[in-house]
Amino acid sequence: MSWSPSKEPTCTTSESVVIDTIIHARTHDIGGFEVGRVLPALGRRMVGPFIFFDHMGPGDFAPGEGIDVRPHPHIGLATVTYLFEGEIHHRDSLGIHQPIRPGAVNWMTAGRGIVHSERSGPKFRERGGRVHGIQLWIALPKDQEETKPSFRHHAAASIPEKTAHGVTLRVLAGQGFGFAASLRSPVVPHSPLVYAEARMQKGAKLTIPERPDLAERAVYIVSGLLRSGRSRDQVRPREMAVLGEEGDIDLKAEEDTHLMILGGAPVGHRHVWWNLVSSSKERIERAKEDWREGRFPTVPGDEDERIPLPE
C-alpha cells in the first residue's frame, strides 16, 4: 500500500520490563478502505528490520466496489502482504500478475526500484466482499538495498503450521520457536527475522524466546486480549506491544486471541519518505526525481494511472 509520511501512530511507554512500549494503531483512509497504521510510530520507528506495519480493514465492499491502489514506486525494502479474508490482485513492473488470497505469503523485494499496483480483481469487484489482512515493509540490509527487484508467491498450503496446548502457530518467515521450533518457512528473508501468525484459545500460553534472530520483538493483536505472564500490562486489539530485549517472555490469552509476532536483528537507521526507504537521504532524493520524471518502469496491464509524487 502507498502511505503518507505525515500520518504516524503514537506509542506509550510501559512501566513493565516485559513490555517496553505499546503502539496504538492510527486509522486512516486510503480511498474508501480504512487501515490502522502501527509502524513507523512517533517514539518507535522500527522493530528489528520491520519499518512499516499496516492492519488493513476489515473492510466490506458492495458489488461494483473494490480496492484501487494505483501504481507507485518502492526502493530499499521488501513488502509482505498477508490476508485473512478477501483477495487483492498484485501487478508489478516485472510483469507479474498475482492474485493474493488468505494464508499465502507474498514477498516483493523492491531493491533498486520496482513499481506495483494493488487492486480488486474483476470477480471480487462483481460480487463484493470483505478484505482483511496485514501489510508490512522490511528494510533491506545496507549491502542489499540496490539488489535486483523480485517477487515471490508462497501458497497457503506451503506455509508450515502446528497446533499444541491451545495455540496454532503459522511461521510466515524464518524459523519457528517454542513447541513449533522445528518449523521453517519457505520464505527466505534478507536478514535474520521471524514473522508468524498465532491463534490462541482463552487461557493458552505462548513463550517468545530470546535468541539472535529475535533481538527486537513485538506482538500485534488483531483480535482478543493478551497479557504478559510477568506484568499487569494488557494488549488489546489494534495495539502492538514492543517487548523487552532480554529473556524469554510468556504471553497468556485472556480470551480467544488472534495475533501477529514479529522480530529480528536491527539493520541500522533508515530514512523513510513516502514509499521510499534507504540508508541514504541522497538515494531517496534521486528516487523522488526519477518518479517525478517518469524514469521508473511501468506496470504491464496497469499503465494508464499512477500515484503522483506528494507535494
PDB file of C-alpha atoms in Angstrom:
ATOM      1  CA  MET A   1       0.000   0.000   0.000  1.00  0.00           C
ATOM      2  CA  SER A   2       1.040   3.596  -0.507  1.00  0.00           C
ATOM      3  CA  TRP A   3       1.206   5.868   2.513  1.00  0.00           C
ATOM      4  CA  SER A   4       1.606   9.438   3.715  1.00  0.00           C
ATOM      5  CA  PRO A   5       4.633  10.071   5.998  1.00  0.00           C
ATOM      6  CA  SER A   6       2.715  12.696   7.977  1.00  0.00           C
ATOM      7  CA  LYS A   7       0.310  10.138   9.442  1.00  0.00           C
ATOM      8  CA  GLU A   8       2.060   8.242  12.216  1.00  0.00           C
ATOM      9  CA  PRO A   9       0.621   6.475  15.265  1.00  0.00           C
ATOM     10  CA  THR A  10       1.641   7.290  18.803  1.00  0.00           C
ATOM     11  CA  CYS A  11       3.065   4.961  21.416  1.00  0.00           C
ATOM     12  CA  THR A  12       3.156   4.865  25.187  1.00  0.00           C
ATOM     13  CA  THR A  13       5.957   3.593  27.388  1.00  0.00           C
ATOM     14  CA  SER A  14       5.073   0.800  29.772  1.00  0.00           C
ATOM     15  CA  GLU A  15       6.483   0.560  33.288  1.00  0.00           C
ATOM     16  CA  SER A  16       6.982  -3.159  32.737  1.00  0.00           C
ATOM     17  CA  VAL A  17      10.369  -4.555  31.708  1.00  0.00           C
ATOM     18  CA  VAL A  18       8.461  -7.232  29.783  1.00  0.00           C
ATOM     19  CA  ILE A  19       6.528  -4.805  27.578  1.00  0.00           C
ATOM     20  CA  ASP A  20       8.684  -1.838  26.650  1.00  0.00           C
ATOM     21  CA  THR A  21       6.209   0.127  24.537  1.00  0.00           C
ATOM     22  CA  ILE A  22       2.608  -0.118  23.403  1.00  0.00           C
ATOM     23  CA  ILE A  23       1.827   1.399  19.997  1.00  0.00           C
ATOM     24  CA  HIS A  24      -1.752   2.330  19.208  1.00  0.00           C
ATOM     25  CA  ALA A  25      -2.732   1.989  15.544  1.00  0.00           C
ATOM     26  CA  ARG A  26      -3.869   5.193  13.881  1.00  0.00           C
ATOM     27  CA  THR A  27      -6.751   4.699  11.468  1.00  0.00           C
ATOM     28  CA  HIS A  28      -6.786   6.461   8.115  1.00  0.00           C
ATOM     29  CA  ASP A  29      -8.479   6.075   4.752  1.00  0.00           C
ATOM     30  CA  ILE A  30      -6.677   5.015   1.563  1.00  0.00           C
ATOM     31  CA  GLY A  31      -9.559   5.552  -0.818  1.00  0.00           C
ATOM     32  CA  GLY A  32     -12.666   4.017   0.704  1.00  0.00           C
ATOM     33  CA  PHE A  33     -10.730   1.462   2.733  1.00  0.00           C
ATOM     34  CA  GLU A  34      -9.559   2.044   6.307  1.00  0.00           C
ATOM     35  CA  VAL A  35      -6.196   0.837   7.572  1.00  0.00           C
ATOM     36  CA  GLY A  36      -4.597   1.062  11.000  1.00  0.00           C
ATOM     37  CA  ARG A  37      -1.000   2.304  10.795  1.00  0.00           C
ATOM     38  CA  VAL A  38       1.282   0.923  13.513  1.00  0.00           C
ATOM     39  CA  LEU A  39       4.853   1.381  12.272  1.00  0.00           C
ATOM     40  CA  PRO A  40       6.596   3.751  11.960  1.00  0.00           C
ATOM     41  CA  ALA A  41       5.395   5.426  15.156  1.00  0.00           C
ATOM     42  CA  LEU A  42       6.472   8.537  16.973  1.00  0.00           C
ATOM     43  CA  GLY A  43       8.942   7.190  19.515  1.00  0.00           C
ATOM     44  CA  ARG A  44       9.417   3.833  17.788  1.00  0.00           C
ATOM     45  CA  ARG A  45      10.493   3.784  14.170  1.00  0.00           C
ATOM     46  CA  MET A  46      11.330   0.101  13.698  1.00  0.00           C
ATOM     47  CA  VAL A  47      11.249  -3.356  15.290  1.00  0.00           C
ATOM     48  CA  GLY A  48      14.329  -5.146  14.010  1.00  0.00           C
ATOM     49  CA  PRO A  49      14.186  -4.621  10.228  1.00  0.00           C
ATOM     50  CA  PHE A  50      10.371  -4.137  10.258  1.00  0.00           C
ATOM     51  CA  ILE A  51       9.836  -0.494   9.315  1.00  0.00           C
ATOM     52  CA  PHE A  52       6.157  -0.339   8.299  1.00  0.00           C
ATOM     53  CA  PHE A  53       3.107  -2.215   9.584  1.00  0.00           C
ATOM     54  CA  ASP A  54      -0.471  -1.675   8.416  1.00  0.00           C
ATOM     55  CA  HIS A  55      -3.584  -3.516   9.590  1.00  0.00           C
ATOM     56  CA  MET A  56      -5.867  -3.430   6.540  1.00  0.00           C
ATOM     57  CA  GLY A  57      -9.582  -3.437   7.293  1.00  0.00           C
ATOM     58  CA  PRO A  58     -11.655  -5.396   7.802  1.00  0.00           C
ATOM     59  CA  GLY A  59     -13.440  -3.550   5.048  1.00  0.00           C
ATOM     60  CA  ASP A  60     -16.664  -4.594   3.344  1.00  0.00           C
ATOM     61  CA  PHE A  61     -17.211  -3.736  -0.306  1.00  0.00           C
ATOM     62  CA  ALA A  62     -20.568  -3.703  -2.049  1.00  0.00           C
ATOM     63  CA  PRO A  63     -20.865  -5.261  -5.526  1.00  0.00           C
ATOM     64  CA  GLY A  64     -19.164  -2.968  -8.009  1.00  0.00           C
ATOM     65  CA  GLU A  65     -16.708  -1.608  -5.430  1.00  0.00           C
ATOM     66  CA  GLY A  66     -13.150  -2.590  -4.551  1.00  0.00           C
ATOM     67  CA  ILE A  67      -9.590  -1.558  -3.721  1.00  0.00           C
ATOM     68  CA  ASP A  68      -7.714   0.599  -6.209  1.00  0.00           C
ATOM     69  CA  VAL A  69      -4.166   1.442  -5.166  1.00  0.00           C
ATOM     70  CA  ARG A  70      -2.654   2.874  -8.347  1.00  0.00           C
ATOM     71  CA  PRO A  71       0.929   2.139  -9.447  1.00  0.00           C
ATOM     72  CA  HIS A  72       3.556   3.579  -7.091  1.00  0.00           C
ATOM     73  CA  PRO A  73       7.294   3.027  -6.564  1.00  0.00           C
ATOM     74  CA  HIS A  74       9.397   1.423  -3.821  1.00  0.00           C
ATOM     75  CA  ILE A  75      13.136   1.221  -3.170  1.00  0.00           C
ATOM     76  CA  GLY A  76      15.290  -0.303  -0.427  1.00  0.00           C
ATOM     77  CA  LEU A  77      12.698  -2.620   1.113  1.00  0.00           C
ATOM     78  CA  ALA A  78      10.672  -5.787   0.839  1.00  0.00           C
ATOM     79  CA  THR A  79       6.874  -5.653   1.084  1.00  0.00           C
ATOM     80  CA  VAL A  80       4.964  -8.544   2.629  1.00  0.00           C
ATOM     81  CA  THR A  81       1.205  -8.921   2.100  1.00  0.00           C
ATOM     82  CA  TYR A  82      -0.807 -11.436   4.140  1.00  0.00           C
ATOM     83  CA  LEU A  83      -4.599 -11.703   4.005  1.00  0.00           C
ATOM     84  CA  PHE A  84      -7.061 -13.176   6.492  1.00  0.00           C
ATOM     85  CA  GLU A  85     -10.039 -12.594   4.190  1.00  0.00           C
ATOM     86  CA  GLY A  86     -10.672 -11.450   0.637  1.00  0.00           C
ATOM     87  CA  GLU A  87      -8.435 -11.007  -2.359  1.00  0.00           C
ATOM     88  CA  ILE A  88      -6.090  -8.389  -3.845  1.00  0.00           C
ATOM     89  CA  HIS A  89      -4.541  -8.502  -7.309  1.00  0.00           C
ATOM     90  CA  HIS A  90      -0.854  -7.566  -7.371  1.00  0.00           C
ATOM     91  CA  ARG A  91       0.734  -6.284 -10.584  1.00  0.00           C
ATOM     92  CA  ASP A  92       4.305  -5.026 -10.830  1.00  0.00           C
ATOM     93  CA  SER A  93       6.851  -3.644 -13.266  1.00  0.00           C
ATOM     94  CA  LEU A  94       8.451  -7.090 -13.579  1.00  0.00           C
ATOM     95  CA  GLY A  95       5.318  -8.163 -15.441  1.00  0.00           C
ATOM     96  CA  ILE A  96       3.983 -10.295 -12.589  1.00  0.00           C
ATOM     97  CA  HIS A  97       0.231 -10.524 -12.013  1.00  0.00           C
ATOM     98  CA  GLN A  98      -0.595 -12.464  -8.843  1.00  0.00           C
ATOM     99  CA  PRO A  99      -3.950 -12.743  -7.046  1.00  0.00           C
ATOM    100  CA  ILE A 100      -3.233 -12.623  -3.293  1.00  0.00           C
ATOM    101  CA  ARG A 101      -5.549 -14.790  -1.206  1.00  0.00           C
ATOM    102  CA  PRO A 102      -5.856 -15.715   2.503  1.00  0.00           C
ATOM    103  CA  GLY A 103      -2.987 -17.660   4.048  1.00  0.00           C
ATOM    104  CA  ALA A 104      -0.486 -17.067   1.244  1.00  0.00           C
ATOM    105  CA  VAL A 105       2.689 -15.028   1.762  1.00  0.00           C
ATOM    106  CA  ASN A 106       3.580 -12.566  -0.971  1.00  0.00           C
ATOM    107  CA  TRP A 107       7.083 -11.121  -0.725  1.00  0.00           C
ATOM    108  CA  MET A 108       8.145  -8.358  -3.099  1.00  0.00           C
ATOM    109  CA  THR A 109      11.751  -7.182  -2.958  1.00  0.00           C
ATOM    110  CA  ALA A 110      11.993  -3.629  -4.279  1.00  0.00           C
ATOM    111  CA  GLY A 111      15.775  -3.359  -4.116  1.00  0.00           C
ATOM    112  CA  ARG A 112      16.974  -0.680  -6.539  1.00  0.00           C
ATOM    113  CA  GLY A 113      13.423   0.025  -7.658  1.00  0.00           C
ATOM    114  CA  ILE A 114      10.054  -1.513  -8.511  1.00  0.00           C
ATOM    115  CA  VAL A 115       6.547  -0.220  -9.269  1.00  0.00           C
ATOM    116  CA  HIS A 116       3.374  -2.068  -8.329  1.00  0.00           C
ATOM    117  CA  SER A 117      -0.371  -1.656  -8.020  1.00  0.00           C
ATOM    118  CA  GLU A 118      -2.914  -3.371  -5.775  1.00  0.00           C
ATOM    119  CA  ARG A 119      -6.494  -3.646  -6.937  1.00  0.00           C
ATOM    120  CA  SER A 120      -9.550  -5.812  -6.511  1.00  0.00           C
ATOM    121  CA  GLY A 121      -9.937  -8.378  -9.277  1.00  0.00           C
ATOM    122  CA  PRO A 122     -12.964  -8.439 -11.595  1.00  0.00           C
ATOM    123  CA  LYS A 123     -14.710 -11.372  -9.872  1.00  0.00           C
ATOM    124  CA  PHE A 124     -14.334  -9.838  -6.408  1.00  0.00           C
ATOM    125  CA  ARG A 125     -15.488  -6.464  -7.693  1.00  0.00           C
ATOM    126  CA  GLU A 126     -18.536  -8.052  -9.300  1.00  0.00           C
ATOM    127  CA  ARG A 127     -19.721  -9.853  -6.172  1.00  0.00           C
ATOM    128  CA  GLY A 128     -18.268  -7.599  -3.452  1.00  0.00           C
ATOM    129  CA  GLY A 129     -16.934  -8.923  -0.166  1.00  0.00           C
ATOM    130  CA  ARG A 130     -14.583  -8.343   2.755  1.00  0.00           C
ATOM    131  CA  VAL A 131     -10.838  -7.628   2.704  1.00  0.00           C
ATOM    132  CA  HIS A 132      -8.804  -8.042   5.891  1.00  0.00           C
ATOM    133  CA  GLY A 133      -5.085  -8.516   6.402  1.00  0.00           C
ATOM    134  CA  ILE A 134      -1.649  -7.182   7.235  1.00  0.00           C
ATOM    135  CA  GLN A 135       0.867  -5.450   5.010  1.00  0.00           C
ATOM    136  CA  LEU A 136       4.351  -4.619   6.207  1.00  0.00           C
ATOM    137  CA  TRP A 137       7.691  -3.438   4.897  1.00  0.00           C
ATOM    138  CA  ILE A 138      11.072  -4.847   5.828  1.00  0.00           C
ATOM    139  CA  ALA A 139      14.150  -2.662   5.387  1.00  0.00           C
ATOM    140  CA  LEU A 140      16.851  -4.422   3.393  1.00  0.00           C
ATOM    141  CA  PRO A 141      20.388  -4.715   4.794  1.00  0.00           C
ATOM    142  CA  LYS A 142      22.608  -1.890   3.586  1.00  0.00           C
ATOM    143  CA  ASP A 143      24.574  -4.140   1.235  1.00  0.00           C
ATOM    144  CA  GLN A 144      21.322  -5.361  -0.389  1.00  0.00           C
ATOM    145  CA  GLU A 145      19.458  -2.072  -0.817  1.00  0.00           C
ATOM    146  CA  GLU A 146      20.321  -1.948  -4.522  1.00  0.00           C
ATOM    147  CA  THR A 147      19.629  -5.616  -5.220  1.00  0.00           C
ATOM    148  CA  LYS A 148      17.647  -6.744  -8.261  1.00  0.00           C
ATOM    149  CA  PRO A 149      13.873  -6.435  -7.676  1.00  0.00           C
ATOM    150  CA  SER A 150      11.866  -9.655  -7.416  1.00  0.00           C
ATOM    151  CA  PHE A 151       8.503 -11.093  -6.366  1.00  0.00           C
ATOM    152  CA  ARG A 152       7.863 -14.431  -4.667  1.00  0.00           C
ATOM    153  CA  HIS A 153       4.449 -16.000  -4.046  1.00  0.00           C
ATOM    154  CA  HIS A 154       4.151 -18.746  -1.422  1.00  0.00           C
ATOM    155  CA  ALA A 155       0.804 -20.529  -1.476  1.00  0.00           C
ATOM    156  CA  ALA A 156      -1.100 -21.021   1.785  1.00  0.00           C
ATOM    157  CA  ALA A 157      -0.520 -24.786   1.692  1.00  0.00           C
ATOM    158  CA  SER A 158       3.267 -24.253   1.705  1.00  0.00           C
ATOM    159  CA  ILE A 159       3.296 -22.259   4.963  1.00  0.00           C
ATOM    160  CA  PRO A 160       4.097 -24.551   7.925  1.00  0.00           C
ATOM    161  CA  GLU A 161       1.882 -24.575  10.998  1.00  0.00           C
ATOM    162  CA  LYS A 162       1.492 -26.559  14.197  1.00  0.00           C
ATOM    163  CA  THR A 163      -1.127 -26.723  16.933  1.00  0.00           C
ATOM    164  CA  ALA A 164      -0.433 -27.597  20.577  1.00  0.00           C
ATOM    165  CA  HIS A 165      -1.672 -26.529  24.026  1.00  0.00           C
ATOM    166  CA  GLY A 166      -4.451 -24.357  22.595  1.00  0.00           C
ATOM    167  CA  VAL A 167      -2.158 -22.442  20.215  1.00  0.00           C
ATOM    168  CA  THR A 168      -1.913 -22.661  16.419  1.00  0.00           C
ATOM    169  CA  LEU A 169       1.275 -21.095  15.094  1.00  0.00           C
ATOM    170  CA  ARG A 170       1.979 -20.401  11.401  1.00  0.00           C
ATOM    171  CA  VAL A 171       5.576 -19.467  10.584  1.00  0.00           C
ATOM    172  CA  LEU A 172       5.318 -16.990   7.717  1.00  0.00           C
ATOM    173  CA  ALA A 173       9.049 -16.207   7.513  1.00  0.00           C
ATOM    174  CA  GLY A 174      12.076 -17.512   9.365  1.00  0.00           C
ATOM    175  CA  GLN A 175      12.356 -20.320  11.934  1.00  0.00           C
ATOM    176  CA  GLY A 176       9.668 -21.353  14.426  1.00  0.00           C
ATOM    177  CA  PHE A 177      10.038 -21.283  18.195  1.00  0.00           C
ATOM    178  CA  GLY A 178       8.729 -22.991  21.314  1.00  0.00           C
ATOM    179  CA  PHE A 179       6.570 -26.033  20.516  1.00  0.00           C
ATOM    180  CA  ALA A 180       6.921 -25.116  16.813  1.00  0.00           C
ATOM    181  CA  ALA A 181      10.729 -24.789  16.838  1.00  0.00           C
ATOM    182  CA  SER A 182      11.077 -27.393  14.081  1.00  0.00           C
ATOM    183  CA  LEU A 183       9.041 -25.343  11.592  1.00  0.00           C
ATOM    184  CA  ARG A 184      10.853 -23.376   8.905  1.00  0.00           C
ATOM    185  CA  SER A 185       9.062 -21.156   6.422  1.00  0.00           C
ATOM    186  CA  PRO A 186       9.843 -21.444   2.706  1.00  0.00           C
ATOM    187  CA  VAL A 187      10.083 -17.647   2.726  1.00  0.00           C
ATOM    188  CA  VAL A 188      13.762 -16.682   2.726  1.00  0.00           C
ATOM    189  CA  PRO A 189      14.304 -13.256   4.359  1.00  0.00           C
ATOM    190  CA  HIS A 190      17.179 -10.894   3.599  1.00  0.00           C
ATOM    191  CA  SER A 191      18.283 -10.621   7.233  1.00  0.00           C
ATOM    192  CA  PRO A 192      17.682 -12.602  10.468  1.00  0.00           C
ATOM    193  CA  LEU A 193      13.986 -12.292  11.386  1.00  0.00           C
ATOM    194  CA  VAL A 194      10.800 -14.122  12.348  1.00  0.00           C
ATOM    195  CA  TYR A 195       7.267 -13.317  11.219  1.00  0.00           C
ATOM    196  CA  ALA A 196       4.436 -15.528  12.472  1.00  0.00           C
ATOM    197  CA  GLU A 197       0.668 -15.689  12.999  1.00  0.00           C
ATOM    198  CA  ALA A 198      -0.823 -17.227  16.141  1.00  0.00           C
ATOM    199  CA  ARG A 199      -4.343 -18.071  17.228  1.00  0.00           C
ATOM    200  CA  MET A 200      -4.648 -18.729  20.947  1.00  0.00           C
ATOM    201  CA  GLN A 201      -7.589 -20.165  22.829  1.00  0.00           C
ATOM    202  CA  LYS A 202      -8.616 -18.451  26.051  1.00  0.00           C
ATOM    203  CA  GLY A 203      -6.156 -19.371  28.812  1.00  0.00           C
ATOM    204  CA  ALA A 204      -3.472 -20.626  26.396  1.00  0.00           C
ATOM    205  CA  LYS A 205       0.128 -19.552  26.834  1.00  0.00           C
ATOM    206  CA  LEU A 206       2.897 -18.843  24.344  1.00  0.00           C
ATOM    207  CA  THR A 207       6.578 -18.098  25.024  1.00  0.00           C
ATOM    208  CA  ILE A 208       8.514 -15.693  22.808  1.00  0.00           C
ATOM    209  CA  PRO A 209      12.151 -16.710  23.308  1.00  0.00           C
ATOM    210  CA  GLU A 210      15.292 -14.633  23.479  1.00  0.00           C
ATOM    211  CA  ARG A 211      17.514 -15.509  20.530  1.00  0.00           C
ATOM    212  CA  PRO A 212      19.642 -13.636  17.943  1.00  0.00           C
ATOM    213  CA  ASP A 213      17.005 -13.545  15.194  1.00  0.00           C
ATOM    214  CA  LEU A 214      14.524 -12.119  17.716  1.00  0.00           C
ATOM    215  CA  ALA A 215      16.810  -9.398  19.063  1.00  0.00           C
ATOM    216  CA  GLU A 216      13.885  -6.967  18.916  1.00  0.00           C
ATOM    217  CA  ARG A 217      10.416  -8.469  19.351  1.00  0.00           C
ATOM    218  CA  ALA A 218       6.821  -7.333  19.145  1.00  0.00           C
ATOM    219  CA  VAL A 219       3.297  -8.762  19.070  1.00  0.00           C
ATOM    220  CA  TYR A 220       0.288  -7.176  17.403  1.00  0.00           C
ATOM    221  CA  ILE A 221      -3.269  -8.026  18.464  1.00  0.00           C
ATOM    222  CA  VAL A 222      -5.698  -8.494  15.581  1.00  0.00           C
ATOM    223  CA  SER A 223      -8.481  -9.523  17.960  1.00  0.00           C
ATOM    224  CA  GLY A 224      -8.767 -10.732  21.543  1.00  0.00           C
ATOM    225  CA  LEU A 225      -6.840  -9.779  24.677  1.00  0.00           C
ATOM    226  CA  LEU A 226      -3.314 -10.690  25.699  1.00  0.00           C
ATOM    227  CA  ARG A 227      -1.369 -10.339  28.941  1.00  0.00           C
ATOM    228  CA  SER A 228       2.275 -10.911  29.758  1.00  0.00           C
ATOM    229  CA  GLY A 229       2.789 -13.558  32.394  1.00  0.00           C
ATOM    230  CA  ARG A 230       5.078 -11.272  34.382  1.00  0.00           C
ATOM    231  CA  SER A 231       3.266  -7.958  34.200  1.00  0.00           C
ATOM    232  CA  ARG A 232      -0.129  -6.344  34.535  1.00  0.00           C
ATOM    233  CA  ASP A 233       0.008  -4.941  31.025  1.00  0.00           C
ATOM    234  CA  GLN A 234      -2.843  -5.942  28.743  1.00  0.00           C
ATOM    235  CA  VAL A 235      -2.525  -5.701  24.984  1.00  0.00           C
ATOM    236  CA  ARG A 236      -5.785  -5.012  23.204  1.00  0.00           C
ATOM    237  CA  PRO A 237      -6.946  -5.166  19.576  1.00  0.00           C
ATOM    238  CA  ARG A 238      -5.112  -2.798  17.225  1.00  0.00           C
ATOM    239  CA  GLU A 239      -2.214  -2.433  19.640  1.00  0.00           C
ATOM    240  CA  MET A 240       1.380  -3.530  19.191  1.00  0.00           C
ATOM    241  CA  ALA A 241       3.426  -4.416  22.261  1.00  0.00           C
ATOM    242  CA  VAL A 242       7.160  -3.994  21.745  1.00  0.00           C
ATOM    243  CA  LEU A 243       8.689  -6.492  24.154  1.00  0.00           C
ATOM    244  CA  GLY A 244      11.701  -6.110  26.401  1.00  0.00           C
ATOM    245  CA  GLU A 245      15.023  -7.101  24.846  1.00  0.00           C
ATOM    246  CA  GLU A 246      16.138  -9.664  27.429  1.00  0.00           C
ATOM    247  CA  GLY A 247      14.843 -13.076  28.433  1.00  0.00           C
ATOM    248  CA  ASP A 248      12.039 -15.347  27.327  1.00  0.00           C
ATOM    249  CA  ILE A 249       8.630 -13.679  27.544  1.00  0.00           C
ATOM    250  CA  ASP A 250       5.459 -15.602  28.393  1.00  0.00           C
ATOM    251  CA  LEU A 251       2.158 -14.435  26.950  1.00  0.00           C
ATOM    252  CA  LYS A 252      -1.315 -15.539  28.057  1.00  0.00           C
ATOM    253  CA  ALA A 253      -4.580 -15.155  26.166  1.00  0.00           C
ATOM    254  CA  GLU A 254      -7.256 -13.601  28.382  1.00  0.00           C
ATOM    255  CA  GLU A 255      -9.785 -14.564  25.693  1.00  0.00           C
ATOM    256  CA  ASP A 256      -9.576 -16.192  22.274  1.00  0.00           C
ATOM    257  CA  THR A 257      -6.851 -14.130  20.609  1.00  0.00           C
ATOM    258  CA  HIS A 258      -5.501 -13.665  17.089  1.00  0.00           C
ATOM    259  CA  LEU A 259      -2.052 -12.063  16.916  1.00  0.00           C
ATOM    260  CA  MET A 260       0.956 -11.459  14.713  1.00  0.00           C
ATOM    261  CA  ILE A 261       4.509 -11.950  16.011  1.00  0.00           C
ATOM    262  CA  LEU A 262       7.491 -10.161  14.528  1.00  0.00           C
ATOM    263  CA  GLY A 263      11.105  -9.787  15.459  1.00  0.00           C
ATOM    264  CA  GLY A 264      14.566  -9.547  14.056  1.00  0.00           C
ATOM    265  CA  ALA A 265      18.050  -8.144  14.173  1.00  0.00           C
ATOM    266  CA  PRO A 266      18.317  -4.370  13.626  1.00  0.00           C
ATOM    267  CA  VAL A 267      19.716  -3.275  10.260  1.00  0.00           C
ATOM    268  CA  GLY A 268      20.584   0.287  11.250  1.00  0.00           C
ATOM    269  CA  HIS A 269      18.895   3.666  10.811  1.00  0.00           C
ATOM    270  CA  ARG A 270      16.713   4.153   7.761  1.00  0.00           C
ATOM    271  CA  HIS A 271      15.206   7.238   6.152  1.00  0.00           C
ATOM    272  CA  VAL A 272      11.587   6.910   5.052  1.00  0.00           C
ATOM    273  CA  TRP A 273       9.824   9.253   2.667  1.00  0.00           C
ATOM    274  CA  TRP A 274       6.505   8.236   1.123  1.00  0.00           C
ATOM    275  CA  ASN A 275       7.110   4.706  -0.237  1.00  0.00           C
ATOM    276  CA  LEU A 276      10.878   5.058  -0.370  1.00  0.00           C
ATOM    277  CA  VAL A 277      13.259   3.577   2.218  1.00  0.00           C
ATOM    278  CA  SER A 278      17.031   3.972   2.242  1.00  0.00           C
ATOM    279  CA  SER A 279      20.061   4.393   4.476  1.00  0.00           C
ATOM    280  CA  SER A 280      20.892   7.408   2.273  1.00  0.00           C
ATOM    281  CA  LYS A 281      18.930  10.650   2.016  1.00  0.00           C
ATOM    282  CA  GLU A 282      20.580  11.298  -1.330  1.00  0.00           C
ATOM    283  CA  ARG A 283      19.268   7.981  -2.676  1.00  0.00           C
ATOM    284  CA  ILE A 284      15.724   8.919  -1.704  1.00  0.00           C
ATOM    285  CA  GLU A 285      16.084  12.293  -3.422  1.00  0.00           C
ATOM    286  CA  ARG A 286      17.245  10.547  -6.596  1.00  0.00           C
ATOM    287  CA  ALA A 287      14.268   8.150  -6.457  1.00  0.00           C
ATOM    288  CA  LYS A 288      11.873  11.078  -5.982  1.00  0.00           C
ATOM    289  CA  GLU A 289      13.278  12.760  -9.070  1.00  0.00           C
ATOM    290  CA  ASP A 290      13.136   9.506 -11.049  1.00  0.00           C
ATOM    291  CA  TRP A 291       9.432   9.086 -10.222  1.00  0.00           C
ATOM    292  CA  ARG A 292       8.668  12.724 -10.979  1.00  0.00           C
ATOM    293  CA  GLU A 293      10.381  12.475 -14.367  1.00  0.00           C
ATOM    294  CA  GLY A 294       8.878   9.095 -15.292  1.00  0.00           C
ATOM    295  CA  ARG A 295      12.130   7.115 -15.206  1.00  0.00           C
ATOM    296  CA  PHE A 296      10.716   4.192 -13.210  1.00  0.00           C
ATOM    297  CA  PRO A 297       9.366   1.291 -15.311  1.00  0.00           C
ATOM    298  CA  THR A 298       5.629   0.963 -15.913  1.00  0.00           C
ATOM    299  CA  VAL A 299       3.334  -1.856 -14.752  1.00  0.00           C
ATOM    300  CA  PRO A 300       2.189  -4.050 -17.668  1.00  0.00           C
ATOM    301  CA  GLY A 301      -1.588  -4.228 -17.649  1.00  0.00           C
ATOM    302  CA  ASP A 302      -1.858  -1.105 -15.451  1.00  0.00           C
ATOM    303  CA  GLU A 303      -0.034   1.574 -17.446  1.00  0.00           C
ATOM    304  CA  ASP A 304      -2.696   4.287 -17.568  1.00  0.00           C
ATOM    305  CA  GLU A 305      -2.621   5.523 -13.971  1.00  0.00           C
ATOM    306  CA  ARG A 306      -0.100   6.214 -11.233  1.00  0.00           C
ATOM    307  CA  ILE A 307       0.070   7.947  -7.861  1.00  0.00           C
ATOM    308  CA  PRO A 308       1.797  11.324  -8.306  1.00  0.00           C
ATOM    309  CA  LEU A 309       4.740  12.312  -6.127  1.00  0.00           C
ATOM    310  CA  PRO A 310       3.368  14.001  -2.977  1.00  0.00           C
ATOM    311  CA  GLU A 311       3.940  17.712  -2.686  1.00  0.00           C
TER     312      GLU A 311
END
